[in-house]
XYZ file of C-alpha atoms in Angstrom:
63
model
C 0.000 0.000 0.000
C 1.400 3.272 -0.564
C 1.288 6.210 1.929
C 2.148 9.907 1.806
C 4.116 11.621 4.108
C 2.655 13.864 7.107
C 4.596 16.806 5.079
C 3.321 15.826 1.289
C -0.076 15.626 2.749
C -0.045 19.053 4.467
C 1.450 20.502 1.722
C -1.021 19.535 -0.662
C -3.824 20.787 2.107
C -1.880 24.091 2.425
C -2.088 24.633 -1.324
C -5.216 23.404 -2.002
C -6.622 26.169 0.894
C -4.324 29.117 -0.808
C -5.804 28.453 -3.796
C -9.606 28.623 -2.979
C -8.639 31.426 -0.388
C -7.835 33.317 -3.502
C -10.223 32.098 -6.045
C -13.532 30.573 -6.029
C -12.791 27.525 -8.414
C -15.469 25.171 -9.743
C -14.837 21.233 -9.192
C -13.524 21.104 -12.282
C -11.024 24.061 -12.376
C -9.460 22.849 -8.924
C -9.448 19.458 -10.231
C -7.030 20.457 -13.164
C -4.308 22.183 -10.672
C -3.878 18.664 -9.010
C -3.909 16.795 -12.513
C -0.863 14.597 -11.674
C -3.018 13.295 -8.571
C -5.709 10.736 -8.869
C -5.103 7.902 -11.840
C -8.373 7.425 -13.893
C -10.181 10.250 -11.955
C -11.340 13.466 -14.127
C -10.588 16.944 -13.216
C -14.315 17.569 -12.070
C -14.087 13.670 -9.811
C -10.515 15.120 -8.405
C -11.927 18.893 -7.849
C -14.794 17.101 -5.815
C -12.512 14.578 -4.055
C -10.569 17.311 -3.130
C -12.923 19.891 -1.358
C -14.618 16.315 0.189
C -11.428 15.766 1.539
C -11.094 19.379 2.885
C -14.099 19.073 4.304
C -13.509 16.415 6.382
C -10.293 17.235 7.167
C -10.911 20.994 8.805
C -13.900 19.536 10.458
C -11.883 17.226 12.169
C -8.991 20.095 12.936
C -11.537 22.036 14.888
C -13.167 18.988 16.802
């Protein structure tokens, strides 16, 4: 099984939340600026996967 790094994986979170800090991006747009992430998924499936992700992972920052 492969596994990311504590630092890849924040680094990805910090730059996924600089980017929608700055622009309001569509599933689709935000899915293109990670297109090297996500075999087989399209850029709206990634955008989506993404902000999921996000989601889940501030809510369970501030719990």
């Amino acid at each position: 099984m492969l596994r990311s790094s504590s630092r890849e994986r924040s680094s990805i979170i910090d730059t996924v939340i600089k980017i929608l800090s700055e622009y309001p991006l569509c599933d689709n747009c935000l899915g293109r600026c990670f297109a090297k992430l996500g075999y087989g998924l399209d850029n709206k499936e990634r955008g989506k996967a993404i902000k999921t992700f996000l989601i889940l992972y501030l809510d369970h920052k501030i719990k």
